[in-house]
Coordinates of C-alpha atoms and ligand atoms in Angstrom, one line a residue:
M1 CA 97.7 -62.6 103.3
D2 CA 98.7 -61.8 107.1
A3 CA 100.8 -63.4 109.7
F4 CA 101.4 -63.1 113.4
V5 CA 105.0 -62.4 114.5
I6 CA 105.3 -63.1 118.2
D7 CA 108.1 -62.0 120.5
G8 CA 107.9 -64.8 123.2
G9 CA 108.5 -65.2 126.7
R10 CA 106.3 -62.5 128.2
R11 CA 104.4 -63.3 131.3
L12 CA 100.7 -62.5 130.5
K13 CA 98.7 -60.4 133.2
G14 CA 95.5 -58.9 133.1
E15 CA 91.9 -59.4 131.9
V16 CA 90.1 -60.8 128.5
T17 CA 86.8 -60.5 127.7
I18 CA 85.5 -63.4 126.0
S19 CA 83.5 -63.1 123.0
G20 CA 80.2 -64.5 121.9
S21 CA 80.3 -68.2 120.7
K22 CA 81.2 -68.7 117.0
N23 CA 79.7 -72.3 117.0
A24 CA 76.8 -71.1 118.8
S25 CA 76.0 -68.2 116.3
L26 CA 76.2 -70.5 113.1
P27 CA 73.3 -72.5 113.5
I28 CA 71.4 -69.9 115.4
M29 CA 71.6 -67.5 112.5
A30 CA 70.4 -70.2 110.1
A31 CA 67.4 -70.6 112.3
A32 CA 66.1 -67.1 111.2
L33 CA 65.3 -68.7 108.2
M34 CA 62.4 -70.3 109.7
T35 CA 60.4 -67.1 110.4
A36 CA 59.4 -64.0 108.4
E37 CA 59.8 -62.1 111.6
P38 CA 63.2 -60.2 112.6
I39 CA 65.4 -62.1 115.1
I40 CA 67.9 -59.9 116.9
L41 CA 71.0 -61.4 118.2
R42 CA 73.5 -59.8 120.3
D43 CA 77.3 -60.8 121.0
V44 CA 77.5 -62.1 117.6
P45 CA 81.5 -62.3 117.1
C46 CA 83.2 -60.3 114.2
L47 CA 84.9 -63.4 112.6
R48 CA 85.6 -64.5 108.9
D49 CA 83.1 -67.4 109.3
I50 CA 80.1 -65.2 110.6
A51 CA 81.1 -63.0 107.7
N52 CA 80.5 -66.1 105.4
M53 CA 77.4 -67.2 107.0
R54 CA 76.1 -63.8 106.4
R55 CA 76.7 -64.0 102.6
L56 CA 74.9 -67.6 102.8
L57 CA 71.9 -66.3 104.4
H58 CA 71.9 -63.3 101.7
E59 CA 71.9 -65.9 99.0
L60 CA 68.9 -67.5 100.5
G61 CA 67.1 -64.4 100.8
C62 CA 67.8 -63.5 104.7
E63 CA 69.1 -60.0 105.1
T64 CA 71.5 -59.4 108.0
T65 CA 72.1 -55.7 109.2
T66 CA 74.4 -54.7 112.0
A67 CA 73.2 -52.3 114.5
E68 CA 74.8 -48.9 114.5
T69 CA 75.7 -48.7 118.0
D70 CA 77.2 -52.3 118.2
P71 CA 79.1 -54.1 115.8
N72 CA 78.3 -57.5 117.5
E73 CA 74.6 -57.1 117.4
I74 CA 72.8 -58.1 114.3
V75 CA 69.3 -58.2 112.9
L76 CA 68.3 -60.9 110.6
E77 CA 65.1 -60.8 108.3
S78 CA 64.2 -63.8 106.1
D79 CA 61.9 -63.8 102.9
P80 CA 59.8 -66.7 103.3
D81 CA 59.7 -67.3 99.4
G82 CA 63.6 -66.6 99.1
P83 CA 65.6 -69.2 97.4
N84 CA 66.8 -72.5 98.5
L85 CA 70.2 -73.1 97.0
A86 CA 73.2 -72.9 99.3
P87 CA 75.9 -72.5 96.5
Y88 CA 79.2 -74.2 96.2
D89 CA 81.5 -71.2 96.5
I90 CA 80.2 -70.3 100.0
V91 CA 79.7 -74.0 101.6
S92 CA 83.4 -74.8 100.3
T93 CA 84.8 -71.8 102.3
M94 CA 82.7 -72.8 105.5
R95 CA 81.3 -76.3 106.1
A96 CA 79.1 -75.1 108.7
G97 CA 77.1 -73.9 105.8
I98 CA 75.2 -77.3 106.0
C99 CA 73.4 -76.0 109.4
V100 CA 71.0 -74.2 106.9
L101 CA 69.9 -77.5 105.5
G102 CA 67.4 -78.4 108.5
P103 CA 65.6 -74.5 108.5
L104 CA 65.2 -74.3 104.7
T105 CA 63.7 -77.9 104.6
A106 CA 61.3 -77.1 107.3
S107 CA 60.2 -73.8 106.2
R108 CA 60.5 -73.8 102.5
G109 CA 59.9 -77.4 101.8
E110 CA 62.9 -77.9 99.8
A111 CA 66.6 -77.5 100.5
R112 CA 69.5 -77.8 98.0
V113 CA 73.0 -77.4 99.6
S114 CA 76.5 -78.0 97.9
M115 CA 77.9 -81.0 99.6
P116 CA 80.6 -79.9 101.8
G117 CA 83.8 -81.6 100.8
G118 CA 86.7 -83.1 103.2
C119 CA 88.8 -80.4 105.0
A120 CA 92.3 -80.2 107.0
I121 CA 91.0 -82.1 110.1
G122 CA 89.3 -85.2 107.9
D123 CA 86.8 -86.3 106.0
R124 CA 84.0 -85.1 107.6
P125 CA 80.8 -86.8 106.2
V126 CA 77.2 -85.5 106.5
D127 CA 75.5 -89.0 106.2
I128 CA 74.1 -88.5 110.0
H129 CA 72.3 -85.1 109.0
L130 CA 71.1 -86.9 105.8
R131 CA 69.6 -90.0 107.8
G132 CA 68.0 -87.8 110.2
M133 CA 66.1 -85.5 107.6
A134 CA 65.1 -88.8 105.9
A135 CA 63.8 -90.1 109.3
L136 CA 61.5 -86.9 109.2
G137 CA 60.0 -88.1 106.1
A138 CA 62.3 -86.0 103.7
E139 CA 63.6 -87.3 100.5
V140 CA 67.1 -87.0 100.3
S141 CA 69.0 -87.4 97.0
L142 CA 72.5 -86.0 95.6
D143 CA 72.4 -84.0 92.2
E144 CA 75.6 -82.5 90.8
G145 CA 77.4 -82.3 93.9
D146 CA 74.4 -80.8 95.8
I147 CA 72.4 -82.5 98.6
V148 CA 68.7 -81.8 97.5
V149 CA 66.3 -82.4 100.6
K150 CA 62.5 -82.4 99.9
A151 CA 59.7 -82.4 102.5
P152 CA 56.9 -84.7 101.8
R153 CA 53.6 -83.1 100.7
G154 CA 52.0 -82.1 104.1
G155 CA 55.4 -81.2 105.5
L156 CA 58.0 -83.0 107.8
R157 CA 56.5 -85.6 110.2
G158 CA 57.8 -85.9 113.6
A159 CA 59.5 -89.6 114.2
T160 CA 62.1 -91.1 116.5
V161 CA 65.7 -90.1 115.2
F162 CA 69.0 -92.0 116.2
L163 CA 71.8 -89.6 115.5
G164 CA 74.7 -91.8 116.8
G165 CA 77.6 -92.5 114.8
P166 CA 81.3 -93.9 114.7
F167 CA 82.7 -90.9 116.8
G168 CA 79.7 -90.4 119.0
S169 CA 76.8 -87.8 117.9
T170 CA 77.0 -85.1 115.3
V171 CA 76.7 -81.2 116.7
L172 CA 75.6 -79.8 113.5
G173 CA 73.5 -82.8 112.7
T174 CA 71.7 -82.4 115.9
A175 CA 71.4 -78.7 115.3
N176 CA 69.9 -79.6 111.8
V177 CA 67.4 -82.2 112.8
M178 CA 66.4 -80.2 115.9
S179 CA 65.5 -77.1 114.0
A180 CA 63.8 -79.2 111.4
A181 CA 61.5 -80.9 114.1
V182 CA 60.4 -77.5 115.5
L183 CA 58.1 -77.1 112.1
A184 CA 57.4 -80.8 111.9
K185 CA 54.0 -82.5 112.6
G186 CA 53.9 -84.3 115.8
T187 CA 56.6 -85.3 118.1
T188 CA 60.2 -85.9 117.5
V189 CA 62.5 -87.7 119.7
I190 CA 66.0 -87.5 119.0
E191 CA 68.3 -90.4 120.5
S192 CA 72.0 -89.8 120.8
A193 CA 71.8 -86.4 120.6
A194 CA 74.9 -84.0 120.8
C195 CA 75.2 -82.6 124.2
E196 CA 77.2 -79.6 123.7
P197 CA 76.3 -76.2 125.1
E198 CA 75.7 -74.7 121.6
I199 CA 72.8 -77.0 121.0
V200 CA 71.3 -75.7 124.3
D201 CA 71.8 -72.2 123.1
L202 CA 70.2 -73.0 119.7
A203 CA 67.2 -74.6 121.6
S204 CA 67.2 -71.3 123.9
L205 CA 66.5 -69.4 120.8
L206 CA 64.0 -71.6 119.0
T207 CA 62.2 -71.8 122.1
T208 CA 61.8 -67.9 122.4
M209 CA 60.6 -68.1 118.8
G210 CA 57.6 -70.1 119.9
A211 CA 59.4 -73.8 119.6
R212 CA 58.6 -76.6 122.1
I213 CA 61.7 -78.3 123.0
R214 CA 62.8 -80.3 126.0
G215 CA 66.0 -82.0 127.0
A216 CA 68.6 -80.1 124.8
G217 CA 71.8 -80.6 126.4
T218 CA 71.1 -84.2 127.2
P219 CA 71.3 -87.4 124.8
R220 CA 67.6 -87.2 124.4
I221 CA 65.7 -84.4 123.0
V222 CA 62.1 -84.3 122.5
I223 CA 60.3 -81.7 120.2
D224 CA 56.7 -81.0 119.7
G225 CA 56.2 -79.7 116.3
V226 CA 54.4 -76.0 116.0
E227 CA 52.8 -74.5 113.1
S228 CA 54.8 -71.4 112.8
L229 CA 57.6 -69.5 114.8
G230 CA 57.9 -65.8 115.5
G231 CA 60.5 -63.1 116.0
A232 CA 63.0 -63.1 118.9
E233 CA 66.0 -61.4 120.7
H234 CA 68.8 -63.5 121.9
R235 CA 72.4 -63.0 123.3
I236 CA 74.7 -65.5 122.2
M237 CA 76.4 -67.5 124.9
P238 CA 80.2 -66.9 125.4
D239 CA 82.6 -69.1 123.3
R240 CA 84.0 -71.8 125.4
I241 CA 86.6 -72.6 123.0
E242 CA 88.1 -69.1 123.1
A243 CA 87.8 -69.1 126.8
G244 CA 89.9 -72.2 127.0
T245 CA 92.5 -70.8 124.7
Y246 CA 93.0 -67.9 127.0
M247 CA 93.1 -70.2 130.0
V248 CA 96.0 -72.0 128.4
A249 CA 97.8 -68.8 127.5
A250 CA 97.9 -67.7 131.0
A251 CA 99.3 -71.3 131.8
I252 CA 101.7 -71.5 129.2
T253 CA 103.3 -67.7 130.1
N254 CA 103.4 -68.4 133.6
G255 CA 100.8 -65.8 134.0
E256 CA 97.6 -64.5 135.4
L257 CA 94.8 -64.1 133.5
T258 CA 91.1 -63.1 134.5
L259 CA 88.5 -63.8 131.8
G260 CA 85.4 -62.2 132.0
N261 CA 82.1 -63.4 130.3
C262 CA 83.5 -66.8 130.7
P263 CA 81.3 -70.0 130.3
Y264 CA 83.2 -71.8 133.2
D265 CA 80.3 -74.4 133.5
C266 CA 80.8 -75.5 130.1
L267 CA 84.7 -75.8 130.6
L268 CA 84.9 -78.4 133.5
A269 CA 86.8 -80.9 131.4
A270 CA 89.6 -78.4 130.5
V271 CA 89.6 -77.1 134.1
D272 CA 90.1 -80.6 135.5
R273 CA 93.1 -81.0 133.0
L274 CA 94.6 -78.0 133.7
E275 CA 94.3 -78.3 137.8
R276 CA 96.0 -81.5 137.1
I277 CA 98.8 -80.2 135.3
G278 CA 99.1 -77.6 138.3
V279 CA 97.5 -74.6 137.1
S280 CA 94.9 -72.6 139.4
V281 CA 91.5 -71.9 138.1
R282 CA 89.5 -69.7 140.3
P283 CA 85.7 -68.7 139.3
A284 CA 83.8 -66.2 140.9
I285 CA 80.0 -65.7 139.7
E286 CA 78.0 -62.5 139.7
G287 CA 81.1 -61.0 142.3
Q288 CA 80.9 -64.0 144.6
P289 CA 84.3 -65.9 144.7
A290 CA 83.6 -69.6 144.5
S291 CA 86.1 -72.8 144.8
S292 CA 86.2 -74.6 141.4
S293 CA 84.5 -77.4 143.0
D294 CA 81.3 -75.1 142.9
G295 CA 81.6 -75.5 139.1
V296 CA 80.4 -79.0 139.4
T297 CA 76.6 -78.1 139.5
N298 CA 74.0 -79.7 137.4
L299 CA 73.0 -77.9 134.6
M300 CA 69.3 -77.3 135.7
A301 CA 70.7 -75.5 138.6
V302 CA 72.9 -73.5 136.6
T303 CA 70.1 -72.5 134.1
A304 CA 68.2 -71.3 137.2
L305 CA 70.7 -69.1 138.3
D306 CA 71.1 -67.4 134.9
S307 CA 69.2 -64.1 134.5
E308 CA 70.4 -63.5 130.8
S309 CA 69.0 -65.4 127.7
S310 CA 72.2 -67.7 127.6
P311 CA 71.4 -70.8 129.4
Y312 CA 74.9 -70.6 131.3
R313 CA 76.2 -68.6 133.9
R314 CA 78.8 -66.1 132.9
S315 CA 81.8 -66.2 135.4
R316 CA 84.8 -64.3 135.9
V317 CA 87.7 -66.6 136.1
T318 CA 91.2 -66.1 137.0
V319 CA 93.8 -68.6 135.7
E320 CA 97.1 -68.4 137.3
S321 CA 100.4 -70.6 136.8
Q322 CA 103.5 -70.8 138.7
R323 CA 105.4 -72.8 136.1
R324 CA 106.3 -76.5 137.1
L325 CA 103.7 -78.2 134.9
S326 CA 102.9 -82.1 135.4
P327 CA 102.3 -84.3 132.4
V328 CA 98.9 -85.6 132.3
Q329 CA 96.8 -87.9 129.9
V330 CA 94.0 -86.6 127.6
T331 CA 91.5 -88.0 125.3
T332 CA 88.9 -85.9 123.4
Q333 CA 85.3 -86.8 123.8
P334 CA 81.8 -85.2 123.0
H335 CA 80.7 -82.7 125.8
P336 CA 81.0 -82.9 128.8
G337 CA 84.3 -84.6 127.8
Y338 CA 87.6 -82.8 127.0
P339 CA 86.8 -80.7 123.5
T340 CA 88.6 -81.9 120.1
D341 CA 88.7 -77.9 119.7
L342 CA 91.1 -77.4 122.6
Q343 CA 93.4 -80.5 122.0
A344 CA 96.1 -78.6 119.7
Q345 CA 96.2 -75.7 122.8
L346 CA 96.8 -78.2 125.6
M347 CA 99.3 -80.1 123.5
A348 CA 101.0 -76.8 123.3
L349 CA 101.1 -76.2 127.0
L350 CA 102.1 -80.1 127.6
C351 CA 105.3 -79.6 125.5
L352 CA 106.5 -77.8 128.3
A353 CA 105.5 -80.1 131.3
D354 CA 108.0 -82.0 133.4
G355 CA 107.9 -85.5 131.8
N356 CA 105.6 -87.7 129.2
S357 CA 101.9 -86.5 128.6
I358 CA 99.5 -88.7 126.3
V359 CA 96.9 -87.0 123.9
T360 CA 94.5 -89.3 122.2
E361 CA 91.9 -87.8 119.7
R362 CA 88.7 -89.6 119.5
I363 CA 86.6 -87.0 117.4
F364 CA 88.7 -86.0 114.3
P365 CA 91.5 -89.1 114.2
E366 CA 93.5 -86.9 111.8
R367 CA 93.4 -83.7 113.7
F368 CA 97.1 -83.3 114.3
L369 CA 98.3 -80.7 111.8
H370 CA 100.2 -78.9 114.7
V371 CA 102.3 -82.0 115.6
A372 CA 105.1 -81.3 113.1
E373 CA 105.0 -77.5 113.5
L374 CA 105.4 -77.7 117.2
G375 CA 108.4 -80.2 116.6
R376 CA 109.7 -77.2 114.5
M377 CA 109.9 -75.3 117.8
G378 CA 112.0 -77.8 119.7
A379 CA 108.8 -80.0 121.0
K380 CA 109.4 -83.5 121.2
L381 CA 106.4 -85.3 120.0
Y382 CA 105.6 -88.9 118.8
R383 CA 102.2 -89.9 117.0
Q384 CA 101.2 -93.2 116.5
G385 CA 97.8 -93.3 114.9
Q386 CA 95.2 -91.2 117.0
T387 CA 97.7 -90.8 120.0
V388 CA 100.5 -88.4 120.6
V389 CA 103.0 -88.7 123.3
V390 CA 104.4 -85.4 124.2
S391 CA 108.0 -85.6 126.1
G392 CA 108.2 -82.0 127.8
V393 CA 111.2 -80.0 127.1
D394 CA 112.4 -77.2 129.3
Q395 CA 112.2 -74.5 126.5
L396 CA 110.6 -74.0 123.2
R397 CA 112.2 -72.1 120.5
G398 CA 111.1 -69.5 118.2
A399 CA 110.3 -70.6 114.4
R400 CA 108.2 -69.9 111.4
V401 CA 105.4 -72.1 111.7
M402 CA 102.3 -72.7 109.7
A403 CA 99.0 -74.6 110.2
S404 CA 96.1 -75.0 108.1
E405 CA 93.4 -75.1 110.3
L406 CA 92.0 -72.8 112.9
R407 CA 92.5 -74.6 116.4
A408 CA 96.1 -76.1 115.4
S409 CA 97.1 -72.5 114.7
A410 CA 95.8 -71.4 117.9
G411 CA 98.0 -74.0 119.5
L412 CA 101.1 -72.5 117.5
V413 CA 100.1 -69.0 118.7
L414 CA 100.3 -70.1 122.2
A415 CA 103.7 -72.1 121.9
G416 CA 105.0 -68.8 120.3
L417 CA 104.0 -66.9 123.5
A418 CA 106.0 -69.1 125.4
A419 CA 109.0 -69.5 123.2
E420 CA 112.4 -68.0 123.3
G421 CA 112.6 -65.5 120.4
S422 CA 110.7 -64.9 117.6
T423 CA 107.9 -67.0 116.1
T424 CA 106.1 -66.2 112.9
V425 CA 102.7 -67.8 112.5
H426 CA 101.7 -67.9 108.7
R427 CA 98.0 -68.0 107.3
V428 CA 96.7 -66.0 110.1
Y429 CA 93.2 -66.0 108.3
H430 CA 92.7 -69.5 109.8
L431 CA 92.4 -67.8 113.2
D432 CA 90.3 -64.8 111.7
R433 CA 87.6 -67.6 111.3
G434 CA 87.4 -68.2 115.0
Y435 CA 89.3 -65.5 117.2
E436 CA 87.7 -62.2 117.5
T437 CA 90.7 -59.6 117.5
M438 CA 93.1 -62.1 119.1
E439 CA 96.4 -59.9 118.5
R440 CA 94.6 -57.1 120.2
K441 CA 93.2 -59.1 123.3
L442 CA 96.9 -60.6 123.7
S443 CA 98.7 -57.5 123.4
A444 CA 96.6 -55.7 126.0
V445 CA 97.6 -58.3 128.5
G446 CA 101.2 -58.1 127.9
A447 CA 102.2 -60.0 124.9
E448 CA 104.3 -58.7 122.1
I449 CA 102.4 -59.8 118.9
K450 CA 101.7 -58.2 115.6
R451 CA 99.9 -58.7 112.5
V452 CA 102.0 -58.3 109.5
D453 CA 101.6 -59.0 105.6
E454 CA 103.3 -62.3 104.8
E455 CA 105.2 -60.5 102.0
E456 CA 107.0 -58.6 104.7
V457 CA 108.4 -61.9 106.6
A458 CA 108.9 -63.9 103.6
G459 CA 112.5 -64.9 103.0
G460 CA 113.1 -63.9 106.8
S461 CA 114.3 -66.1 109.9
Ligands
EPU1 N1 80.3 -87.4 111.7 C1 79.8 -88.6 110.9 N2 78.7 -88.2 110.1 C2 78.2 -87.1 109.9 C3 78.5 -85.9 111.1 C4 79.7 -86.2 111.8 O1 80.6 -89.7 110.9 O2 77.0 -86.9 109.2 C5 81.4 -87.7 112.6 C6 82.6 -86.7 112.2 O3 83.3 -86.9 111.0 C7 83.4 -86.5 113.6 C8 82.4 -86.9 114.5 O4 81.1 -87.2 114.0 O5 84.1 -87.6 113.4 C9 81.8 -85.4 115.1 O6 81.5 -84.4 114.2 P1 80.4 -83.2 114.5 O7 79.3 -83.3 113.3 O8 80.0 -83.0 115.5 O9 81.1 -82.0 113.9 P2 80.3 -80.7 113.5 O10 79.1 -80.4 113.9 O11 80.7 -80.8 112.0 C10 81.1 -78.9 115.4 C11 82.2 -77.8 115.4 C12 83.7 -78.0 115.3 C13 83.9 -79.3 116.3 C14 82.8 -80.5 116.4 C15 82.9 -81.4 117.3 C16 80.7 -75.9 114.4 C17 80.1 -75.0 113.3 N3 81.8 -76.9 114.0 O12 81.6 -79.6 113.8 O13 84.3 -76.9 115.5 O14 85.3 -79.6 116.4 O15 81.7 -80.0 116.2 O16 82.8 -80.7 118.6 O17 80.0 -76.0 115.7 C18 86.1 -75.4 115.2 O18 85.4 -74.6 115.6 O19 87.3 -75.4 115.0 C19 85.5 -76.6 115.0 C20 86.1 -77.8 114.1

């Protein structure tokens, strides 16, 4: 197992290119199950979750091949008569395996997907996914730990489907039901759909394949079913969470980073918080400088401006901090609110603000694995239920830390970049799930960070 060793306190300066989005890639790759024709995807990040999804698709008779000239381009070709069992050993390593449920049921008439268990950030039920599939006429049951979903004779039927839940909508649930509805008979209306940009990117791919979808990116998606889908080429949208993480990296090191391929329009809630903290965020589109208020454009205008297959503009964004950070309140919400996937990173920054900040988690109420670890670095944090009061300190101090979750681990790396002395972040495999070549990107802009074997640091500091 690997760890990162970070010698903190360096000011980061330079350019970072944002990779394609992990969370857009996963359901998009699953959509390849719905056609026998090739799907060509560009900007697929090289990550552990993507490798696991490729393994899962292989089990389902969908072969994935990496282009010889580009490690981020893959071709997916699915055998329509392939197996329909998503086995426990893969789904248990990657909950996102659930997103094959809709595509498999729609194209093969039946799906058997191992029921994902809880994970480090909470229970994570899939009841809304199943309710959505049942609304399309499918029979849903549980057999020996597997979810079994069977389309009725004659196939899935369009319906009005409500996908709201106790914590808002569901992103992968919306992906599943939207994908399945594409091949259902008649019209489906999804109410309380997730509005996340990754849903828009999936709809964009499905539309290129021949689907008829309106309203993706809004709470009401309307899908007119089609008989079949064809092949397509698609460039994955940039990863908004990776971009937000590097924005915080610039801020926490009192640095200046320019992010290329940055989905600025998808990050307005994060930009708003950073600006209130006192961080400068300056976007430029296609070589034209723009003030941050230009980012508040409606999505249709943004789509119209984009010449790429991705539905969002790819911006160059410069983030700069002259440290004296103001405290803020932040509450995680579904998009376009502040994302839960950037909560830990912002909390690391707020540890160094001048006063008390309040962070409330409304998507995954237990997602606070980083709190105790930040405390080991000298942060002052007081948690009560879903809220943490962060009382800013002058300096964080390096320590050995560990978090059993991707974004919590990212928060600890950021804290390590700012801390005095050496920080070791253990179990880097969590970061490898979601950040492409993180240590290389950070080193290139001045961070002192290296990947080492856990054994090398065992018994150290
Ligand atoms: N929920 C239910 N029932 C369901 C589904 C969800 O109650 O059937 C609840 C969840 O427990 C949670 C809330 O609804 O409280 C939202 O969960 P959602 O289903 O939207 O999460 P997800 O689709 O499983 C995706 C991302 C997560 C991200 C969340 C929220 C992928 C692969 N995963 O998960 O990303 O945090 O949306 O934005 O797209 C990450 O990248 O680190 C990550 C965890």
